[in-house]
DNA sequence: GTGAAAGCGCTAACAC
DNA sequence: GTGTTAGCGCTTTCAC
């Protein structure tokens, strides 16, 4: 005990935790002792006693995907505003790892968790009534937990409508997920089809490309596959920016001009969208607002565990850049 | 206690921790009880008792910089191999936040920390004899802690030599840091100058551009500033890939061809380098190996706190792509 | 305003 | 092979 050095057993605690009723003299004395012994309260002990850790977790698929990295930074700042620490975990899109992570975090190790799952995942949370969590951006199907996100259907519809207005008629989509999926990819797919329908354009399943992941490589590959079809598209709507940049690369390799021959639209508006050649039109969402809302929701739930689930929708904006600029000649 | 349900007080502990000397019958009984009560050992209590948390921290400037995101993923996997958890913290390049993070992690909250500081920072570790840490990629000047990195001088020299071999004569550098800096930027600057010297090329300080950060925006800006000089460069060596992609963008805007008019070389070889237009030559390092080495070093240090500091250098490779392909005509 | 003592939930020595 | 017990370092009633 640090008090051996000077005075008392719990007056130390009072000082450390900034209690009011400590005489200035005693406080000074204790502070000097703390300095001298370079005393640091043991976090594990404090956590045990307090029954909470002050840590908010975030679970993302993988940080090297810009969207999740950006989300993590915004969340760090949001969590910091409330004096909490952020613990970042990655599932690497792996179901086994996802379960391990949840299990890990579940052991009263974090006060709550913000989860940004991949669409086909996230089901592992169902059984965890003991955990406080809120989903951000994406949520597992049929899950009635707190949620913060954007209106994906509307956003996708607006993006594709923008392509239609530019005179595009054969508009492809990259990033479709196979049937059982009901998350964001399905919503964006739905918005895409709504926009086509509104424009009186037919659905052509050869223009709808699925991808295993949402990385650059898969975008490039999907674009190659689109160009092998007899009737090439004159526009591509990609479900995220990485896919779009990959598509851009393929178009460049094939000698097609963007946007003259093919327009390309992304989603998420990451930093690199502004600097690619040509730079990329995309759907921007206010990630700082999403992060703040998610943290607020989570803290409320920690406070009142049985509060009914809520859902917050954040606005989005179309950012038009060179990759879709100007209509078809 | 879960044993109320069935049997014993610490036999539970034995079962949970996979001890050997437990009769199969008892084990079954306990496991059933655990199932039934959905029992989860309290991590804080375990940590307190054990005196360690099994958590390895990593401190990076910010995750949205691809290099650090990739490092975090590699570190996650390396740490996982040893049954540890990774806790990621971001300083956002802010000195105040850096100190807060260190203080936070210091309270016996992590068993050790891998630190990837920005060059001008990282000094806050000096006074923390109580913490176990290893530096990765970068280290504060005059610090004799464990370190894993690459030979930055040699890597930069090779990169610039490659430009020289392509017939480039006015080779600029982007990413220089102001004088007091002694870290990676200085090493790359040194390698750059060595290559120039070896080729008999003069140093031209107007070709050496500093940047406040290492983001796309700063790269674009530095390139603009280079093009305002009377004698434009015929090649640019950027201290990371984001700067290089930013430079690429500016060159495109000014109607200059890459690599015909100007060759561009990056550093770090992030995923996007392969997919830009034109795609980007860069210096690749084995980040998985760096992460593994860092974790090994750290675990050793946790084990033997007063072991002399060690230094591990990881190999690097030049990845030549379109942005520097072919010599000057 | 300050000290004494109990206990958070777990683990490891030790006895049986 | 299993039960008993003490104690990790802190916080917090409760007396004084």
XYZ file of C-alpha atoms (C1' of nucleotides) in Angstrom:
690
model
C 0.000 0.000 0.000
C 1.189 3.416 -0.985
C -0.079 4.788 2.280
C 2.713 3.062 4.153
C 4.839 5.847 2.811
C 2.764 8.546 4.344
C -0.684 8.318 5.765
C -3.840 6.300 5.158
C -5.361 3.319 3.343
C -8.323 4.757 1.536
C -7.627 8.437 1.721
C -5.369 7.515 -1.142
C -8.390 6.179 -2.977
C -10.251 9.399 -2.283
C -7.441 11.482 -3.645
C -6.937 9.333 -6.714
C -10.623 9.439 -7.527
C -10.898 13.135 -6.863
C -13.153 13.090 -3.835
C -14.133 16.409 -2.277
C -13.875 15.844 1.438
C -10.156 15.621 1.842
C -8.259 18.294 3.688
C -5.831 20.143 1.423
C -2.925 19.198 3.672
C -3.618 15.484 3.478
C -4.226 15.682 -0.239
C -0.861 17.310 -0.832
C 0.852 14.718 1.284
C -0.763 11.851 -0.579
C -0.019 13.379 -3.958
C 3.624 13.710 -3.056
C 3.723 10.080 -2.001
C 2.099 9.045 -5.279
C 4.699 11.001 -7.198
C 7.532 9.540 -5.239
C 6.486 5.924 -5.519
C 5.272 6.390 -9.100
C 2.106 4.766 -7.883
C -0.481 3.604 -10.419
C -3.745 2.059 -9.417
C -4.115 -1.485 -10.724
C -6.773 -1.488 -13.388
C -7.750 -5.114 -12.967
C -8.436 -4.613 -9.284
C -10.412 -1.477 -9.921
C -12.399 -3.162 -12.646
C -13.167 -6.089 -10.403
C -14.359 -3.881 -7.618
C -16.293 -1.490 -9.816
C -17.889 -4.240 -11.855
C -17.188 -2.392 -15.082
C -14.110 -1.667 -17.108
C -14.862 1.583 -18.912
C -14.012 -0.172 -22.148
C -16.229 -0.087 -25.197
C -15.464 -2.707 -27.796
C -15.854 -2.517 -31.525
C -15.921 -5.582 -33.698
C -15.129 -5.107 -37.371
C -14.262 -7.589 -40.098
C -10.845 -6.147 -40.904
C -9.107 -2.845 -40.483
C -7.405 -2.808 -43.882
C -10.823 -2.161 -45.409
C -10.911 1.623 -45.371
C -14.516 1.849 -44.313
C -13.842 -0.026 -41.084
C -10.626 1.820 -40.379
C -12.420 5.125 -40.724
C -15.259 3.863 -38.565
C -12.769 2.842 -35.891
C -11.235 6.269 -35.821
C -14.569 7.999 -35.555
C -15.597 5.614 -32.824
C -12.400 6.273 -30.939
C -13.225 9.942 -30.828
C -16.865 9.348 -29.917
C -15.939 6.984 -27.110
C -13.272 9.343 -25.860
C -15.852 12.089 -25.436
C -17.435 9.913 -22.786
C -14.184 9.118 -21.039
C -14.186 5.538 -22.240
C -11.520 3.437 -23.928
C -12.002 1.769 -27.271
C -10.981 -1.846 -27.806
C -10.888 -2.842 -31.455
C -11.346 -6.476 -32.478
C -11.211 -7.981 -35.946
C -13.044 -11.082 -37.113
C -11.285 -11.225 -40.495
C -14.673 -12.229 -41.833
C -14.191 -15.609 -40.229
C -17.078 -17.162 -38.384
C -14.955 -19.082 -35.939
C -12.960 -15.989 -35.074
C -16.131 -13.987 -34.723
C -17.437 -16.362 -32.104
C -14.113 -16.354 -30.295
C -14.107 -12.576 -30.219
C -17.620 -12.380 -28.843
C -16.865 -14.969 -26.243
C -13.792 -13.108 -25.279
C -15.461 -9.756 -24.963
C -18.408 -11.327 -23.208
C -16.580 -12.166 -20.015
C -17.396 -8.816 -18.425
C -14.381 -7.536 -20.181
C -16.039 -4.651 -21.933
C -19.052 -2.664 -20.824
C -20.569 -2.862 -24.271
C -19.792 -3.530 -27.913
C -20.393 -1.755 -31.181
C -20.632 -4.358 -33.920
C -20.088 -3.795 -37.604
C -20.549 -7.275 -39.024
C -20.256 -8.515 -42.551
C -23.686 -9.076 -44.008
C -23.746 -12.855 -43.878
C -22.461 -12.952 -40.312
C -23.349 -11.498 -36.942
C -25.756 -14.201 -35.960
C -23.530 -15.257 -33.079
C -24.948 -12.447 -30.965
C -28.399 -13.914 -30.738
C -27.788 -15.939 -27.608
C -25.907 -13.296 -25.662
C -28.475 -11.635 -23.469
C -25.657 -10.792 -21.065
C -23.933 -8.507 -23.539
C -24.805 -4.953 -24.405
C -24.344 -4.195 -28.053
C -25.419 -1.969 -30.890
C -25.031 -2.680 -34.574
C -23.584 -0.073 -36.878
C -23.870 0.041 -40.657
C -25.003 -3.537 -40.934
C -26.985 -5.952 -38.845
C -27.819 -9.624 -38.933
C -31.209 -10.509 -40.293
C -34.101 -10.731 -37.907
C -32.172 -9.126 -35.110
C -33.959 -6.570 -32.976
C -31.009 -4.841 -31.378
C -30.099 -1.155 -31.393
C -28.957 -0.070 -34.807
C -27.351 2.922 -36.485
C -26.991 3.114 -40.243
C -28.060 4.826 -43.418
C -30.983 4.270 -45.741
C -29.186 1.921 -48.093
C -32.103 1.397 -50.442
C -32.606 5.104 -50.980
C -28.875 5.769 -51.285
C -28.427 3.061 -53.920
C -31.518 4.227 -55.776
C -30.211 7.794 -55.904
C -26.800 6.651 -57.068
C -28.212 4.598 -59.916
C -30.730 7.297 -60.803
C -27.797 9.655 -61.201
C -26.332 7.219 -63.751
C -29.662 7.007 -65.536
C -29.827 10.791 -65.783
C -26.440 10.713 -67.481
C -28.068 8.703 -70.253
C -26.734 5.315 -69.178
C -28.881 2.405 -70.212
C -26.897 -0.737 -69.442
C -26.059 -0.219 -65.789
C -24.251 -3.068 -64.069
C -23.999 -3.744 -60.333
C -20.960 -5.218 -58.588
C -21.081 -6.667 -55.084
C -24.315 -8.681 -55.104
C -24.381 -11.397 -52.454
C -25.961 -14.824 -52.857
C -29.541 -15.443 -51.824
C -29.691 -16.069 -48.075
C -28.145 -12.654 -47.549
C -30.483 -9.986 -46.284
C -28.150 -7.202 -45.195
C -26.692 -4.140 -46.809
C -25.865 -5.848 -50.111
C -29.498 -6.837 -50.545
C -30.658 -3.318 -49.695
C -28.292 -1.772 -52.229
C -29.341 -4.352 -54.771
C -32.964 -3.441 -54.092
C -32.267 0.267 -54.536
C -30.459 -0.505 -57.781
C -33.438 -2.415 -59.140
C -35.880 0.258 -58.003
C -33.935 2.873 -59.941
C -33.874 0.687 -63.060
C -37.608 0.068 -62.760
C -38.345 3.759 -62.306
C -36.408 4.460 -65.494
C -38.156 1.710 -67.377
C -34.909 -0.204 -67.818
C -34.962 -3.996 -67.865
C -33.199 -6.119 -65.269
C -30.395 -8.091 -66.862
C -28.964 -10.677 -64.517
C -25.780 -10.843 -66.568
C -25.111 -7.301 -65.380
C -25.422 -8.243 -61.717
C -22.101 -9.516 -60.445
C -21.481 -11.158 -57.124
C -18.152 -10.930 -55.291
C -16.705 -13.015 -52.495
C -15.214 -9.971 -50.771
C -15.384 -6.215 -51.186
C -11.737 -5.612 -52.010
C -10.025 -4.039 -54.997
C -9.146 -7.410 -56.481
C -12.734 -8.590 -56.566
C -13.848 -5.349 -58.200
C -11.244 -5.738 -60.918
C -12.258 -9.327 -61.466
C -15.993 -8.610 -61.603
C -15.352 -5.862 -64.136
C -13.367 -8.264 -66.310
C -16.218 -10.682 -66.164
C -18.680 -7.940 -67.164
C -16.582 -7.045 -70.186
C -16.674 -10.623 -71.363
C -20.434 -10.423 -71.811
C -21.567 -9.796 -75.389
C -23.263 -6.526 -74.469
C -20.888 -4.440 -72.369
C -22.343 -2.094 -69.728
C -22.136 1.679 -70.077
C -22.137 2.206 -66.314
C -21.257 0.260 -63.160
C -22.623 0.742 -59.688
C -20.236 -0.795 -57.136
C -21.353 -1.591 -53.601
C -18.209 -0.049 -52.135
C -15.331 2.142 -53.223
C -12.706 -0.574 -53.222
C -14.720 -2.563 -55.763
C -15.079 0.619 -57.809
C -11.359 1.338 -57.818
C -10.728 -2.239 -58.868
C -13.225 -1.809 -61.704
C -11.530 1.422 -62.735
C -8.251 -0.422 -63.015
C -9.710 -3.103 -65.262
C -11.341 -0.506 -67.504
C -7.999 1.250 -67.831
C -6.288 -2.019 -68.723
C -8.862 -2.718 -71.404
C -8.439 0.735 -72.854
C -11.958 1.871 -72.028
C -12.444 5.483 -71.067
C -14.163 6.534 -67.851
C -16.668 8.119 -67.872
C -16.894 8.360 -71.676
C -17.321 4.644 -72.339
C -18.290 3.464 -68.882
C -19.330 5.477 -65.833
C -18.324 4.135 -62.406
C -20.048 4.838 -59.134
C -18.780 3.742 -55.716
C -20.190 3.650 -52.220
C -18.808 4.931 -48.876
C -16.739 7.810 -50.218
C -13.417 6.897 -48.693
C -10.506 9.294 -48.865
C -8.921 7.682 -51.899
C -12.065 8.289 -53.984
C -11.088 11.903 -54.300
C -7.616 11.119 -55.607
C -8.018 8.254 -58.036
C -7.666 8.688 -61.784
C -10.351 9.512 -62.694
C -11.606 10.359 -59.260
C -14.620 8.493 -58.081
C -18.263 9.422 -57.607
C -19.577 7.835 -54.443
C -22.212 7.849 -51.737
C -20.979 9.646 -48.643
C -22.345 9.078 -45.172
C -21.532 11.014 -42.045
C -19.431 8.452 -40.189
C -18.712 10.773 -37.298
C -22.448 11.126 -36.701
C -22.906 7.374 -36.988
C -20.186 6.769 -34.425
C -21.567 9.321 -31.997
C -25.080 7.920 -32.290
C -23.853 4.381 -31.813
C -21.974 5.278 -28.661
C -24.912 7.207 -27.269
C -27.241 4.294 -27.934
C -24.808 1.874 -26.356
C -24.326 3.917 -23.201
C -28.079 4.199 -22.849
C -28.441 0.463 -23.173
C -25.715 -0.182 -20.624
C -27.632 2.114 -18.334
C -31.044 0.577 -18.983
C -30.486 -2.923 -20.335
C -34.143 -3.624 -21.072
C -34.947 -0.424 -22.895
C -36.707 -1.259 -26.193
C -34.416 -1.417 -29.204
C -33.972 1.742 -31.244
C -32.889 2.488 -34.745
C -31.178 5.633 -35.981
C -30.825 6.511 -39.652
C -28.088 8.914 -40.673
C -28.275 11.039 -43.793
C -26.200 10.436 -46.919
C -25.045 12.522 -49.887
C -24.100 11.801 -53.463
C -20.605 13.019 -54.284
C -20.328 13.440 -58.014
C -16.827 13.355 -59.441
C -15.129 12.617 -62.757
C -16.006 8.932 -62.958
C -19.671 9.749 -63.722
C -19.408 13.315 -64.867
C -21.187 14.345 -68.039
C -23.725 12.273 -69.944
C -23.177 9.796 -72.720
C -22.520 11.523 -76.009
C -20.486 -19.673 -7.314
C -21.393 -22.129 -9.969
C -20.494 -24.971 -7.685
C -23.574 -24.362 -5.596
C -25.414 -25.943 -8.455
C -23.390 -29.098 -8.330
C -20.208 -29.812 -6.523
C -17.012 -27.986 -5.656
C -15.380 -24.547 -5.380
C -12.204 -24.842 -7.304
C -12.742 -28.022 -9.206
C -14.654 -25.628 -11.378
C -11.484 -23.650 -11.802
C -9.635 -26.783 -12.717
C -12.179 -27.706 -15.338
C -12.375 -24.218 -16.771
C -8.618 -24.020 -17.058
C -8.309 -27.489 -18.486
C -6.409 -29.147 -15.705
C -5.535 -32.780 -16.113
C -6.259 -34.304 -12.732
C -10.023 -34.228 -12.728
C -12.014 -37.422 -12.874
C -14.093 -37.669 -16.029
C -17.285 -37.976 -13.996
C -16.723 -34.770 -12.063
C -15.647 -32.958 -15.180
C -18.846 -33.887 -16.949
C -20.896 -32.779 -13.979
C -19.179 -29.410 -13.790
C -19.431 -28.863 -17.512
C -23.142 -29.496 -17.387
C -23.510 -26.992 -14.562
C -21.530 -24.434 -16.544
C -23.791 -24.967 -19.515
C -26.899 -24.662 -17.452
C -25.968 -21.493 -15.629
C -24.292 -20.043 -18.708
C -21.335 -19.419 -16.438
C -18.503 -17.207 -17.627
C -15.445 -16.558 -15.535
C -15.033 -12.864 -14.725
C -12.033 -11.610 -16.613
C -11.248 -8.765 -14.254
C -11.050 -11.146 -11.325
C -8.897 -13.567 -13.223
C -6.622 -10.780 -14.373
C -6.259 -9.494 -10.858
C -5.402 -12.898 -9.523
C -3.087 -13.856 -12.328
C -1.327 -10.521 -12.361
C -1.518 -10.379 -16.112
C -4.260 -9.803 -18.622
C -3.140 -11.709 -21.694
C -3.586 -8.508 -23.659
C -0.953 -7.122 -25.970
C -1.462 -3.511 -26.948
C -0.528 -1.809 -30.159
C -0.266 1.926 -30.443
C -0.513 3.419 -33.917
C -1.077 6.970 -35.108
C -4.273 6.270 -37.006
C -5.917 3.268 -38.572
C -7.139 5.016 -41.718
C -3.524 5.093 -42.865
C -3.297 1.813 -44.721
C 0.124 0.943 -43.430
C -1.052 0.954 -39.830
C -4.274 -0.865 -40.629
C -2.317 -3.611 -42.332
C 0.140 -3.725 -39.458
C -2.740 -4.098 -37.028
C -4.141 -7.027 -38.920
C -0.817 -8.783 -39.094
C -0.270 -8.143 -35.421
C -3.682 -9.538 -34.606
C -2.733 -12.787 -36.257
C 0.695 -12.891 -34.672
C -0.703 -12.228 -31.220
C -3.425 -14.800 -31.723
C -0.826 -17.474 -32.403
C 0.274 -17.003 -28.821
C -3.230 -17.069 -27.402
C -3.175 -13.377 -26.602
C -5.669 -10.626 -27.353
C -4.769 -7.497 -29.271
C -5.845 -4.092 -28.025
C -5.454 -1.374 -30.630
C -5.011 2.246 -29.597
C -4.693 5.311 -31.817
C -2.841 8.496 -30.968
C -4.111 10.414 -34.016
C -0.606 11.843 -34.159
C -1.468 13.935 -31.147
C 1.073 14.240 -28.376
C -1.463 14.733 -25.622
C -3.424 11.698 -26.742
C -0.235 9.682 -27.007
C 0.572 10.341 -23.394
C -2.980 9.546 -22.330
C -2.832 6.246 -24.185
C 0.444 5.252 -22.616
C -0.776 6.179 -19.195
C -3.868 4.195 -19.761
C -2.123 1.097 -20.949
C 0.461 1.439 -18.231
C -1.795 0.591 -15.338
C -1.101 -3.127 -15.617
C -3.789 -3.209 -18.182
C -1.790 -4.849 -20.910
C 1.111 -7.239 -20.554
C 3.095 -5.354 -23.135
C 2.819 -2.914 -26.013
C 3.938 -2.809 -29.608
C 4.467 0.800 -30.587
C 4.474 2.203 -34.082
C 4.987 5.912 -33.468
C 5.163 8.766 -35.872
C 8.732 9.873 -36.319
C 8.612 13.065 -34.279
C 6.845 11.378 -31.389
C 7.278 8.383 -29.135
C 9.426 10.117 -26.594
C 6.771 9.636 -23.920
C 8.005 6.104 -23.334
C 11.304 7.105 -21.896
C 10.153 7.291 -18.301
C 8.121 4.110 -18.259
C 10.411 1.463 -16.879
C 7.330 -0.372 -15.665
C 6.083 -1.024 -19.171
C 7.197 -3.660 -21.603
C 7.308 -2.432 -25.148
C 8.858 -2.969 -28.522
C 8.978 -0.485 -31.365
C 7.977 -1.509 -34.842
C 8.793 0.299 -38.069
C 9.825 3.473 -36.332
C 11.408 4.428 -33.044
C 12.064 7.591 -31.147
C 15.577 8.917 -31.345
C 18.104 7.790 -28.799
C 15.850 5.070 -27.507
C 17.406 1.729 -26.757
C 14.343 -0.477 -26.686
C 13.589 -3.604 -28.694
C 12.999 -2.759 -32.307
C 11.769 -4.432 -35.477
C 11.946 -2.695 -38.810
C 13.514 -2.601 -42.219
C 16.728 -1.079 -43.503
C 15.189 2.210 -44.573
C 18.387 3.723 -45.890
C 19.106 0.777 -48.157
C 15.486 0.505 -49.284
C 15.310 4.172 -50.219
C 18.684 3.978 -51.949
C 17.549 1.031 -54.049
C 14.296 2.729 -54.942
C 16.021 5.877 -56.137
C 18.740 3.906 -57.895
C 15.985 2.200 -59.847
C 14.812 5.631 -60.993
C 18.347 6.589 -61.938
C 18.680 3.435 -64.022
C 15.572 4.496 -65.928
C 17.502 7.560 -67.035
C 15.900 9.995 -64.603
C 18.071 12.948 -63.710
C 15.878 15.328 -61.742
C 14.532 13.088 -59.019
C 12.395 14.741 -56.381
C 11.573 13.452 -52.889
C 8.275 13.966 -51.102
C 7.825 13.459 -47.367
C 10.921 15.069 -45.897
C 10.500 16.060 -42.252
C 11.992 19.169 -40.647
C 15.364 19.057 -38.937
C 14.966 17.687 -35.419
C 13.490 14.540 -36.904
C 15.741 11.513 -36.853
C 13.394 8.653 -37.668
C 12.303 6.874 -40.797
C 11.892 10.060 -42.864
C 15.503 10.982 -42.209
C 16.668 7.470 -43.101
C 14.757 7.509 -46.369
C 16.067 10.976 -47.087
C 19.579 9.696 -46.455
C 19.076 6.748 -48.795
C 17.744 9.115 -51.424
C 20.807 11.340 -51.194
C 23.154 8.373 -51.232
C 21.620 7.173 -54.477
C 21.912 10.618 -56.021
C 25.519 10.865 -54.939
C 26.341 7.430 -56.301
C 24.885 8.511 -59.652
C 26.777 11.757 -59.618
C 23.567 13.758 -59.481
C 23.491 17.070 -57.609
C 21.298 17.656 -54.582
C 18.677 20.261 -55.344
C 16.805 21.366 -52.250
C 13.947 22.649 -54.370
C 13.266 19.029 -55.248
C 12.996 17.988 -51.590
C 9.476 18.577 -50.358
C 8.304 18.329 -46.778
C 4.781 17.331 -45.827
C 2.867 17.782 -42.598
C 1.260 14.351 -42.863
C 1.649 11.312 -45.095
C -1.805 11.349 -46.636
C -3.016 11.561 -50.218
C -3.814 15.234 -49.896
C -0.296 16.162 -48.866
C 1.165 14.150 -51.726
C -1.030 15.956 -54.230
C -0.089 19.281 -52.751
C 3.635 18.598 -52.691
C 3.498 17.534 -56.325
C 1.747 20.767 -57.259
C 4.446 22.683 -55.501
C 7.124 20.722 -57.374
C 5.517 21.537 -60.689
C 5.638 25.215 -59.894
C 9.424 25.121 -59.821
C 11.091 26.346 -63.024
C 12.757 23.001 -63.657
C 10.181 20.231 -63.235
C 11.350 16.822 -61.975
C 11.346 13.752 -64.194
C 10.815 11.403 -61.249
C 9.436 11.517 -57.726
C 10.309 9.302 -54.806
C 7.519 9.431 -52.208
C 8.089 8.296 -48.627
C 4.835 6.361 -48.619
C 2.226 5.120 -51.062
C -0.487 7.570 -50.065
C 1.801 10.484 -50.929
C 2.571 8.762 -54.234
C -1.072 8.282 -55.138
C -1.707 11.914 -54.318
C 1.198 12.885 -56.586
C -0.198 10.682 -59.344
C -3.471 12.536 -59.113
C -1.819 15.940 -59.479
C 0.218 14.752 -62.461
C -2.972 13.539 -64.103
C -4.668 16.877 -63.468
C -1.762 18.733 -65.029
C -1.857 16.493 -68.068
C 1.551 14.976 -67.428
C 2.050 11.339 -68.363
C 3.324 8.749 -65.900
C 5.882 7.287 -66.356
C 6.646 9.007 -69.688
C 7.016 12.528 -68.326
C 7.438 11.759 -64.644
C 8.104 8.447 -62.906
C 6.575 7.913 -59.459
C 7.839 5.583 -56.760
C 6.042 4.861 -53.490
C 6.955 3.143 -50.264
C 5.170 0.405 -48.249
C 3.422 -1.335 -51.142
C -0.126 -1.183 -49.858
C -2.877 -3.068 -51.632
C -4.083 -0.072 -53.632
C -0.654 0.330 -55.260
C -1.437 -2.591 -57.503
C -4.718 -1.119 -58.710
C -4.082 2.550 -59.289
C -3.860 4.093 -62.752
C -1.060 3.732 -63.557
C -0.268 1.233 -60.869
C 2.467 2.121 -58.494
C 6.027 0.951 -58.033
C 6.820 0.658 -54.354
C 9.045 -0.812 -51.679
C 7.444 -3.868 -50.125
C 8.285 -5.165 -46.691
C 7.111 -8.381 -45.123
C 4.673 -7.017 -42.551
C 3.638 -10.443 -41.378
C 7.246 -11.203 -40.511
C 7.617 -7.849 -38.799
C 4.539 -8.509 -36.707
C 5.661 -11.994 -35.740
C 9.110 -10.779 -34.775
C 7.696 -7.915 -32.752
C 5.423 -10.214 -30.801
C 8.204 -12.700 -30.173
C 10.488 -9.940 -28.935
C 7.765 -8.570 -26.721
C 6.908 -11.900 -25.137
C 10.582 -12.481 -24.446
C 10.826 -9.109 -22.784
C 7.745 -9.739 -20.669
C 9.407 -12.948 -19.610
C 12.810 -11.445 -18.906
C 12.318 -7.715 -18.333
C 15.993 -6.873 -18.094
C 17.190 -8.728 -21.151
C 19.373 -6.422 -23.276
C 17.531 -4.667 -26.077
C 17.511 -6.334 -29.458
C 16.983 -5.161 -32.981
C 15.587 -7.178 -35.865
C 15.796 -6.068 -39.479
C 13.315 -7.525 -41.949
C 14.022 -7.799 -45.658
C 12.395 -5.620 -48.297
C 11.762 -5.876 -52.042
C 11.311 -3.419 -54.868
C 8.011 -3.918 -56.670
C 8.287 -2.394 -60.110
C 5.023 -1.470 -61.784
C 3.804 0.910 -64.483
C 4.562 4.156 -62.678
C 8.294 3.700 -63.201
C 8.360 1.205 -66.007
C 10.595 1.849 -68.954
C 13.279 4.482 -69.146
C 13.055 8.041 -70.344
C 12.930 8.247 -74.115
C -12.046 14.320 7.504
C -9.913 9.871 8.256
C -9.092 4.875 9.630
C -10.672 -0.120 9.868
C -12.454 -3.925 7.665
C -15.103 -6.440 4.325
C -15.408 -8.273 -0.149
C -15.567 -7.982 -5.642
C -14.593 -13.398 -8.329
C -11.121 -15.839 -9.181
C -6.750 -18.990 -8.554
C -3.071 -21.567 -6.278
C -1.117 -23.641 -2.013
C -2.134 -26.784 0.870
C -4.352 -30.328 3.274
C -7.251 -34.368 3.066
C -8.816 -36.243 -7.112
C -11.228 -32.905 -4.424
C -12.381 -29.458 -0.722
C -10.641 -25.458 2.267
C -8.555 -21.275 2.579
C -6.142 -17.080 1.736
C -5.448 -13.178 -0.880
C -4.600 -10.463 -5.693
C -5.448 -4.430 -5.049
C -8.797 -1.853 -5.056
C -13.354 0.619 -3.350
C -16.615 1.474 0.015
C -19.794 1.237 3.770
C -19.261 2.097 8.521
C -17.530 3.862 12.722
C -14.725 7.274 14.900
